[in-house]
Amino acid sequence: MPTSGHYTVLDDNNDFQPIETTPLVSHSLTTSKRVRSYTSTFQFSPKRRSLTKTRPFKPLDKLHISTVKIHGDEEQDHDSEGPALSITTLVSPSAASQNDSATWASSSDISQRDSSPSSSSSSRKRRRNLMPSISLTLENSGSVARDHLASERTFLAYVRTSLAIASSGVALVQLFTVASANLRHSPEHRLHTYIRPLGATTVVMGLIVLIIGVVRYFSVQAALTKGNFPVARAVTGFITVTLTLVFQTESGPQAQKSEFTSPIDHVDHGLDPFVVADLPGRGKGLLATRDIEQGERIITEKPVIVAPDHITGSPAALIAKLLREASPEGREAVLNLSYVNFPKDKDPEIDLDEVALAIFQTNAVATSGGVGIFPRMARMNHGCSHAFNAVYTWRDKEEILVVHALKKIIKGEEILTTYTNTKKSRSDRRALLKENYGFTCMCRVCSLPDNESHASDKRLLAITDGYSRFATWGPKNITGIEAIEAVRTIWAVEDEEGYWSERGRLAADAAYVAAAHSDATATRKWAELAIEWYSYELGRDSEQVREMSGVAVKPESHPGWGSREPLEVGGPGQRT
């Protein structure tokens, strides 16, 4: 038991009037005013431990305050917080009769007996009959009610927060799913590669916050009954650390798992979905650092130098001059490119202007104002027929070159374009590439066994013949129906070969035929097909897509509308 205690009585002026007492010793206290309510505080000495209880009381002039018993573990550690104790205090008028005094003495005896392990039930019954008595417990009814209310409000805040976080994740996924569908082939389409994982992670975090809120609510409710109010530092720290780790892991483009064995040693986490790598037997090339979706833009590049189509002076001197005027970074990037067909009577260590010219002739790409060098695009190697998976185009208005994925490219796969018209036989393709670029093509198509290569050559020849037949519609050698049938034949053979290049242009030409014959339904369907494939090859934001979008909405707006006799020519896959 504690050695001493302090009691205070609160009078009408809210003044605390203290007395000291030793357990089981009665004391008398006279107040200056009638006591209407009081607050009793018990305090351990020297360690602090307080218990309070407020209760109305009858007006009295004098009070006897006597400690009868302290309920609780007498050997409890006084340094711990929130003891589960109660004090029974007897209060009576000081003018009590001698019998009352005898009663007080008797109550002390009862307290002593009750405080021992051998106290009997009859003694506890006699103690309960003493009047008036008050049980002072750790719980303050007003404060605890407020604590419970605060705990409930905190739980509701957890619920609202978790719903907000989870809803944000769902909204992110839905928003960018719709955006990806509408802008599927624009640069913004790449956002879906990391928005979806981020949205899913956000939803999971919302559920975690809700679970934490539920656990926190019940733990606080249980603690309040014991006089404790656990702090939330651990919960707050856990949420903060978890969110930080998750967002560091999930934000940014995500490289998805693939069964493709990738030779990539370093992944660039910048905007480019590729790295330049040394490839055995092929020099340098571009390898995808992640899955690249069909129609996704891979490269946007301005030329380092542009030479005019026609020059009057020395080509080598002109290219050397243009390189000197370029930025140091651009000049270095150009001079690091490979070259072929260097003059045999020149020394590359001495004739640097000739080296620059050879690089230019090997890597230059036609633009609207001449011929330009694009160092990043120039790192793409060649593939024939269905082997190449990316196409490039020059945009006049923006004066940029863009490269788009013609097919889905798997992480670690080489990004290939085509250097020439590959709708030729293998022998013709190889001869052309050897003459102009100095290598014998060993792409996936050129490496086919002879029988498969022969079948591929036949399909490519059929595609070329189909284009030739379709072109005869212009001079009216075939009807519109025959022209559309030629387009369908080309499309079917291309599907068999896996040759998907130039399909946007083919569908747009078919839309022109349908519009010329005033077939609105066929015009709309071919225009929609042209939009799809132009988007893959040229980009969703290309001028060709905008033109075909207008035709798809209003077929009669096509410039060629009604230029031939009315005729139902039919749409894609539709036989007439």
Coordinates of C-alpha atoms in Angstrom, one line a residue, residues 186-550:
S186 CA 0.0 8.7 -79.6
P187 CA 2.9 9.4 -77.3
E188 CA 0.5 9.5 -74.3
H189 CA -0.4 5.9 -74.9
R190 CA 2.8 4.7 -73.1
L191 CA 1.3 6.1 -69.8
H192 CA -0.8 2.9 -69.4
T193 CA 2.3 0.9 -68.9
Y194 CA 2.7 2.3 -65.4
I195 CA -0.6 4.0 -64.6
R196 CA -2.4 0.6 -64.3
P197 CA 0.1 -0.8 -61.8
L198 CA 0.1 2.5 -59.9
G199 CA -3.7 2.5 -59.8
A200 CA -3.8 -1.1 -58.6
T201 CA -1.3 -0.2 -55.9
T202 CA -3.3 2.8 -54.8
V203 CA -6.4 0.6 -54.4
V204 CA -4.4 -1.9 -52.3
M205 CA -3.1 1.0 -50.1
G206 CA -6.7 2.1 -49.6
L207 CA -7.6 -1.3 -48.3
I208 CA -4.6 -1.4 -46.1
V209 CA -5.6 2.0 -44.6
L210 CA -9.1 0.6 -43.9
I211 CA -7.7 -2.4 -42.2
I212 CA -5.4 -0.3 -40.1
G213 CA -8.3 1.9 -39.1
V214 CA -10.4 -1.1 -38.0
V215 CA -7.5 -2.5 -35.9
R216 CA -6.8 0.9 -34.5
Y217 CA -10.4 1.5 -33.5
F218 CA -10.9 -1.7 -31.6
S219 CA -7.5 -1.4 -29.9
V220 CA -8.3 2.1 -28.7
Q221 CA -11.7 1.1 -27.5
A222 CA -10.2 -1.7 -25.5
A223 CA -7.5 0.5 -24.1
L224 CA -9.9 3.3 -23.0
T225 CA -11.6 0.9 -20.7
K226 CA -8.3 0.5 -18.9
G227 CA -7.5 4.2 -18.8
N228 CA -5.0 4.1 -21.6
F229 CA -5.0 5.9 -24.9
P230 CA -2.4 4.4 -27.2
V231 CA -0.5 6.8 -29.5
A232 CA -0.6 6.5 -33.2
R233 CA 3.1 7.1 -34.0
A234 CA 3.7 3.5 -35.0
V235 CA 0.7 3.4 -37.3
T236 CA 1.6 6.7 -38.9
G237 CA 5.2 5.6 -39.4
F238 CA 4.1 2.3 -40.9
I239 CA 1.8 4.1 -43.4
T240 CA 4.5 6.6 -44.4
V241 CA 7.2 4.1 -44.9
T242 CA 4.9 1.7 -46.9
L243 CA 3.6 4.5 -49.2
T244 CA 7.2 5.7 -49.8
L245 CA 8.4 2.2 -50.7
V246 CA 5.4 1.4 -52.9
F247 CA 5.5 4.6 -54.9
Q248 CA 9.3 4.3 -55.4
T249 CA 8.8 0.8 -56.7
E250 CA 5.7 1.3 -58.8
S251 CA 6.1 4.7 -60.4
G252 CA 7.7 5.1 -63.8
P253 CA 7.5 2.8 -66.8
Q254 CA 7.4 -0.9 -65.9
A255 CA 9.3 -3.5 -67.8
Q256 CA 6.9 -6.5 -67.9
K257 CA 8.1 -10.1 -67.6
S258 CA 8.8 -11.9 -70.9
E259 CA 10.0 -15.3 -71.8
F260 CA 12.3 -13.7 -74.4
T261 CA 16.0 -14.0 -73.5
S262 CA 17.4 -10.5 -73.5
P263 CA 21.1 -9.7 -74.0
I264 CA 20.5 -6.3 -72.4
D265 CA 23.0 -5.5 -69.7
H266 CA 21.7 -2.0 -68.8
V267 CA 18.2 -0.6 -68.9
D268 CA 17.7 3.0 -69.5
H269 CA 14.8 4.3 -67.4
G270 CA 14.5 7.5 -69.4
L271 CA 11.9 8.2 -72.1
D272 CA 13.5 5.9 -74.7
P273 CA 12.2 2.3 -74.6
F274 CA 15.4 1.0 -76.0
V275 CA 19.2 0.9 -75.6
V276 CA 22.0 0.9 -78.2
A277 CA 23.8 -2.4 -77.9
D278 CA 26.6 -4.2 -79.7
L279 CA 25.2 -7.1 -81.7
P280 CA 27.4 -9.9 -82.9
G281 CA 27.8 -9.7 -86.7
R282 CA 25.5 -6.7 -87.0
G283 CA 27.4 -3.9 -85.3
K284 CA 25.3 -1.7 -83.1
G285 CA 21.5 -1.9 -82.9
L286 CA 18.5 -1.0 -80.8
L287 CA 17.1 -3.4 -78.3
A288 CA 13.8 -2.9 -76.5
T289 CA 14.1 -2.4 -72.8
R290 CA 10.4 -3.2 -72.3
D291 CA 7.4 -4.4 -74.2
I292 CA 6.5 -1.8 -76.9
E293 CA 2.9 -1.8 -78.0
Q294 CA 1.8 -1.8 -81.6
G295 CA 1.5 1.8 -82.8
E296 CA 3.6 3.2 -79.9
R297 CA 6.0 6.0 -80.8
I298 CA 9.6 4.9 -80.3
I299 CA 11.6 7.8 -81.5
T300 CA 11.0 11.5 -82.1
E301 CA 14.0 13.2 -83.6
K302 CA 15.2 16.3 -85.4
P303 CA 17.9 16.1 -88.0
V304 CA 21.4 17.1 -87.0
I305 CA 22.2 18.3 -90.5
V306 CA 20.1 18.6 -93.7
A307 CA 21.6 18.8 -97.1
P308 CA 19.7 20.1 -100.1
D309 CA 18.5 17.7 -102.8
H310 CA 20.7 19.4 -105.4
I311 CA 24.2 20.8 -104.8
T312 CA 26.6 22.5 -107.2
G313 CA 29.8 22.3 -105.3
S314 CA 31.8 19.4 -103.6
P315 CA 29.4 17.1 -101.6
A316 CA 32.2 16.3 -99.2
A317 CA 33.0 19.9 -98.5
L318 CA 29.3 20.7 -98.0
I319 CA 28.8 17.9 -95.5
A320 CA 31.9 18.8 -93.6
K321 CA 30.7 22.4 -93.5
L322 CA 27.3 21.4 -92.2
L323 CA 28.9 19.2 -89.5
R324 CA 31.1 22.1 -88.3
E325 CA 28.0 24.2 -87.9
A326 CA 26.2 21.5 -85.9
S327 CA 26.3 21.2 -82.1
P328 CA 29.2 19.3 -80.6
E329 CA 26.9 16.6 -79.4
G330 CA 25.2 16.2 -82.7
R331 CA 28.5 16.2 -84.6
E332 CA 29.9 13.5 -82.4
A333 CA 26.7 11.4 -82.8
V334 CA 27.0 11.6 -86.6
L335 CA 30.7 10.8 -86.7
N336 CA 30.1 7.7 -84.6
L337 CA 27.8 6.2 -87.2
S338 CA 29.1 3.5 -89.5
Y339 CA 29.6 3.9 -93.2
V340 CA 30.3 1.8 -96.4
N341 CA 31.6 2.3 -99.9
F342 CA 34.5 4.5 -98.8
P343 CA 36.6 5.5 -101.8
K344 CA 39.5 3.0 -102.2
D345 CA 41.9 5.8 -103.1
K346 CA 41.2 7.7 -99.9
D347 CA 42.6 7.3 -96.4
P348 CA 39.9 7.5 -93.6
E349 CA 42.6 8.7 -91.2
I350 CA 43.5 11.6 -93.4
D351 CA 40.5 12.4 -95.6
L352 CA 38.0 13.2 -92.9
D353 CA 35.7 15.1 -95.2
E354 CA 35.3 11.9 -97.3
V355 CA 34.5 10.0 -94.1
A356 CA 31.8 12.5 -93.3
L357 CA 30.4 12.1 -96.8
A358 CA 30.4 8.3 -96.6
I359 CA 28.5 8.5 -93.3
F360 CA 26.0 10.8 -94.8
Q361 CA 25.4 8.7 -97.9
T362 CA 25.0 5.5 -95.8
N363 CA 22.6 6.9 -93.1
A364 CA 20.8 9.8 -94.7
V365 CA 16.9 9.9 -94.8
A366 CA 14.8 12.0 -97.2
T367 CA 13.0 15.0 -95.8
S368 CA 10.8 17.6 -97.4
G369 CA 13.6 20.1 -97.7
G370 CA 16.4 17.7 -98.7
V371 CA 18.2 14.8 -97.0
G372 CA 19.0 14.6 -93.3
I373 CA 20.9 12.6 -90.7
F374 CA 19.1 11.3 -87.6
P375 CA 21.7 9.5 -85.4
R376 CA 19.2 7.7 -83.1
M377 CA 17.1 6.4 -85.9
A378 CA 20.2 5.4 -87.9
R379 CA 21.0 2.9 -85.2
M380 CA 18.1 0.7 -86.3
N381 CA 19.2 -2.3 -88.4
H382 CA 17.3 -3.7 -91.4
G383 CA 14.8 -6.4 -91.7
C384 CA 12.9 -7.8 -94.8
S385 CA 9.2 -8.5 -95.2
H386 CA 7.7 -9.5 -91.9
A387 CA 11.0 -9.3 -90.1
F388 CA 10.9 -5.5 -89.5
N389 CA 8.7 -4.2 -86.7
A390 CA 9.1 -0.4 -86.9
V391 CA 8.5 2.2 -89.5
Y392 CA 9.7 5.8 -89.8
T393 CA 8.2 8.9 -91.4
W394 CA 9.1 12.5 -91.8
R395 CA 6.6 15.2 -90.7
D396 CA 6.8 18.3 -92.8
K397 CA 4.9 20.7 -90.5
E398 CA 6.7 19.7 -87.3
E399 CA 10.0 19.1 -89.1
I400 CA 10.7 15.9 -87.2
L401 CA 11.2 12.2 -87.9
V402 CA 9.0 9.8 -85.9
V403 CA 9.4 6.0 -85.6
H404 CA 6.4 3.8 -84.6
A405 CA 6.1 0.2 -83.7
L406 CA 4.4 -1.6 -86.6
K407 CA 3.9 -4.7 -84.4
K408 CA 4.2 -5.4 -80.7
I409 CA 7.9 -5.6 -79.8
I410 CA 8.9 -7.9 -76.9
K411 CA 11.4 -6.7 -74.3
G412 CA 14.9 -7.6 -75.5
E413 CA 13.8 -7.9 -79.1
E414 CA 15.8 -5.9 -81.7
I415 CA 13.9 -2.9 -83.2
L416 CA 14.2 -3.2 -87.0
T417 CA 13.1 -1.1 -89.9
T418 CA 13.5 -1.5 -93.6
Y419 CA 16.0 0.2 -95.8
T420 CA 14.3 -0.5 -99.1
N421 CA 11.3 -2.0 -100.8
T422 CA 11.3 -5.6 -99.6
K423 CA 8.4 -6.9 -101.7
K424 CA 11.1 -8.6 -103.8
S425 CA 12.6 -12.0 -103.9
R426 CA 15.4 -12.9 -101.4
S427 CA 18.1 -12.8 -104.1
D428 CA 17.0 -9.4 -105.3
R429 CA 16.8 -8.0 -101.8
R430 CA 20.2 -9.3 -100.9
A431 CA 21.8 -7.9 -104.0
L432 CA 20.3 -4.5 -103.5
L433 CA 21.4 -4.3 -99.9
K434 CA 24.9 -5.5 -100.6
E435 CA 25.4 -2.9 -103.3
N436 CA 24.0 0.1 -101.3
Y437 CA 24.8 -0.9 -97.7
G438 CA 27.6 -3.4 -97.9
F439 CA 26.0 -6.3 -96.1
T440 CA 24.4 -9.6 -96.9
C441 CA 21.0 -9.7 -95.1
M442 CA 20.5 -12.5 -92.6
C443 CA 17.2 -11.3 -91.1
R444 CA 14.6 -13.8 -90.0
V445 CA 13.0 -13.8 -93.5
C446 CA 16.2 -14.1 -95.5
S447 CA 17.4 -16.9 -93.1
L448 CA 14.4 -19.1 -93.9
P449 CA 15.0 -22.6 -95.4
D450 CA 14.9 -22.5 -99.2
N451 CA 11.5 -24.0 -99.5
E452 CA 10.0 -21.6 -97.0
S453 CA 11.9 -18.7 -98.6
H454 CA 10.5 -19.6 -102.0
A455 CA 6.9 -19.6 -100.6
S456 CA 7.6 -16.2 -99.1
D457 CA 8.9 -14.9 -102.4
K458 CA 5.7 -16.1 -104.1
R459 CA 3.5 -14.2 -101.6
L460 CA 5.6 -11.1 -101.9
L461 CA 5.3 -11.3 -105.7
A462 CA 1.5 -11.7 -105.4
I463 CA 1.4 -8.6 -103.3
T464 CA 3.3 -6.6 -105.9
D465 CA 1.1 -7.9 -108.7
G466 CA -2.0 -7.0 -106.7
Y467 CA -0.7 -3.4 -106.3
S468 CA -0.1 -3.3 -110.0
R469 CA -3.6 -4.4 -110.8
F470 CA -5.2 -2.0 -108.3
A471 CA -3.3 0.9 -110.0
T472 CA -5.1 0.2 -113.3
W473 CA -8.3 1.6 -111.8
G474 CA -7.0 5.1 -112.3
P475 CA -7.0 4.9 -116.1
K476 CA -10.3 3.0 -115.9
N477 CA -8.9 -0.3 -117.0
I478 CA -10.8 -2.1 -114.2
T479 CA -14.1 -1.3 -112.4
G480 CA -14.4 -0.1 -108.9
I481 CA -15.6 -3.5 -107.8
E482 CA -12.5 -5.1 -109.3
A483 CA -10.3 -2.5 -107.7
I484 CA -11.7 -3.2 -104.3
E485 CA -11.4 -7.0 -104.9
A486 CA -7.7 -6.4 -105.7
V487 CA -7.3 -4.6 -102.3
R488 CA -8.9 -7.5 -100.5
T489 CA -6.6 -10.0 -102.2
I490 CA -3.5 -7.9 -101.3
W491 CA -4.7 -7.8 -97.7
A492 CA -5.3 -11.5 -97.4
V493 CA -1.8 -12.3 -98.9
E494 CA -0.2 -9.8 -96.5
D495 CA -1.9 -11.5 -93.6
E496 CA -0.5 -14.8 -94.7
E497 CA 3.0 -13.4 -95.2
G498 CA 2.9 -11.2 -92.1
Y499 CA 3.7 -8.1 -94.1
W500 CA 1.9 -5.2 -92.5
S501 CA 3.6 -2.2 -93.9
E502 CA 1.7 0.5 -96.0
R503 CA -1.7 -0.8 -95.0
G504 CA -2.9 2.6 -94.0
R505 CA -2.2 3.9 -97.5
L506 CA -3.9 0.9 -99.0
A507 CA -7.1 1.3 -97.0
A508 CA -7.1 5.0 -97.8
D509 CA -6.8 4.3 -101.5
A510 CA -9.7 1.9 -101.2
A511 CA -11.8 4.6 -99.5
Y512 CA -11.0 6.9 -102.4
V513 CA -12.4 4.3 -104.8
A514 CA -15.5 3.8 -102.8
A515 CA -16.0 7.6 -102.5
A516 CA -15.5 8.1 -106.2
H517 CA -18.4 5.6 -106.8
S518 CA -20.5 7.3 -104.1
D519 CA -20.6 4.2 -101.9
A520 CA -21.0 5.9 -98.5
T521 CA -21.0 2.7 -96.4
A522 CA -17.9 1.3 -98.0
T523 CA -16.2 4.7 -97.8
R524 CA -16.8 4.9 -94.1
K525 CA -15.6 1.4 -93.4
W526 CA -12.4 1.8 -95.5
A527 CA -11.7 5.1 -93.8
E528 CA -12.0 3.5 -90.4
L529 CA -9.6 0.8 -91.4
A530 CA -7.2 3.5 -92.7
I531 CA -7.4 5.3 -89.4
E532 CA -6.4 2.1 -87.6
W533 CA -3.3 1.4 -89.7
Y534 CA -2.2 5.0 -90.2
S535 CA -2.2 5.2 -86.4
Y536 CA 0.1 2.2 -86.2
E537 CA 2.5 3.4 -88.9
L538 CA 2.3 7.2 -88.7
G539 CA 0.8 8.0 -85.3
R540 CA -2.6 8.8 -84.0
D541 CA -1.8 12.5 -84.2
S542 CA -0.7 12.3 -87.9
E543 CA -2.3 14.4 -90.7
Q544 CA -3.4 11.3 -92.5
V545 CA -5.4 10.1 -89.4
R546 CA -7.1 13.5 -89.2
E547 CA -8.1 13.4 -92.8
M548 CA -9.5 9.9 -92.7
S549 CA -11.4 10.8 -89.4
G550 CA -13.3 13.5 -91.3

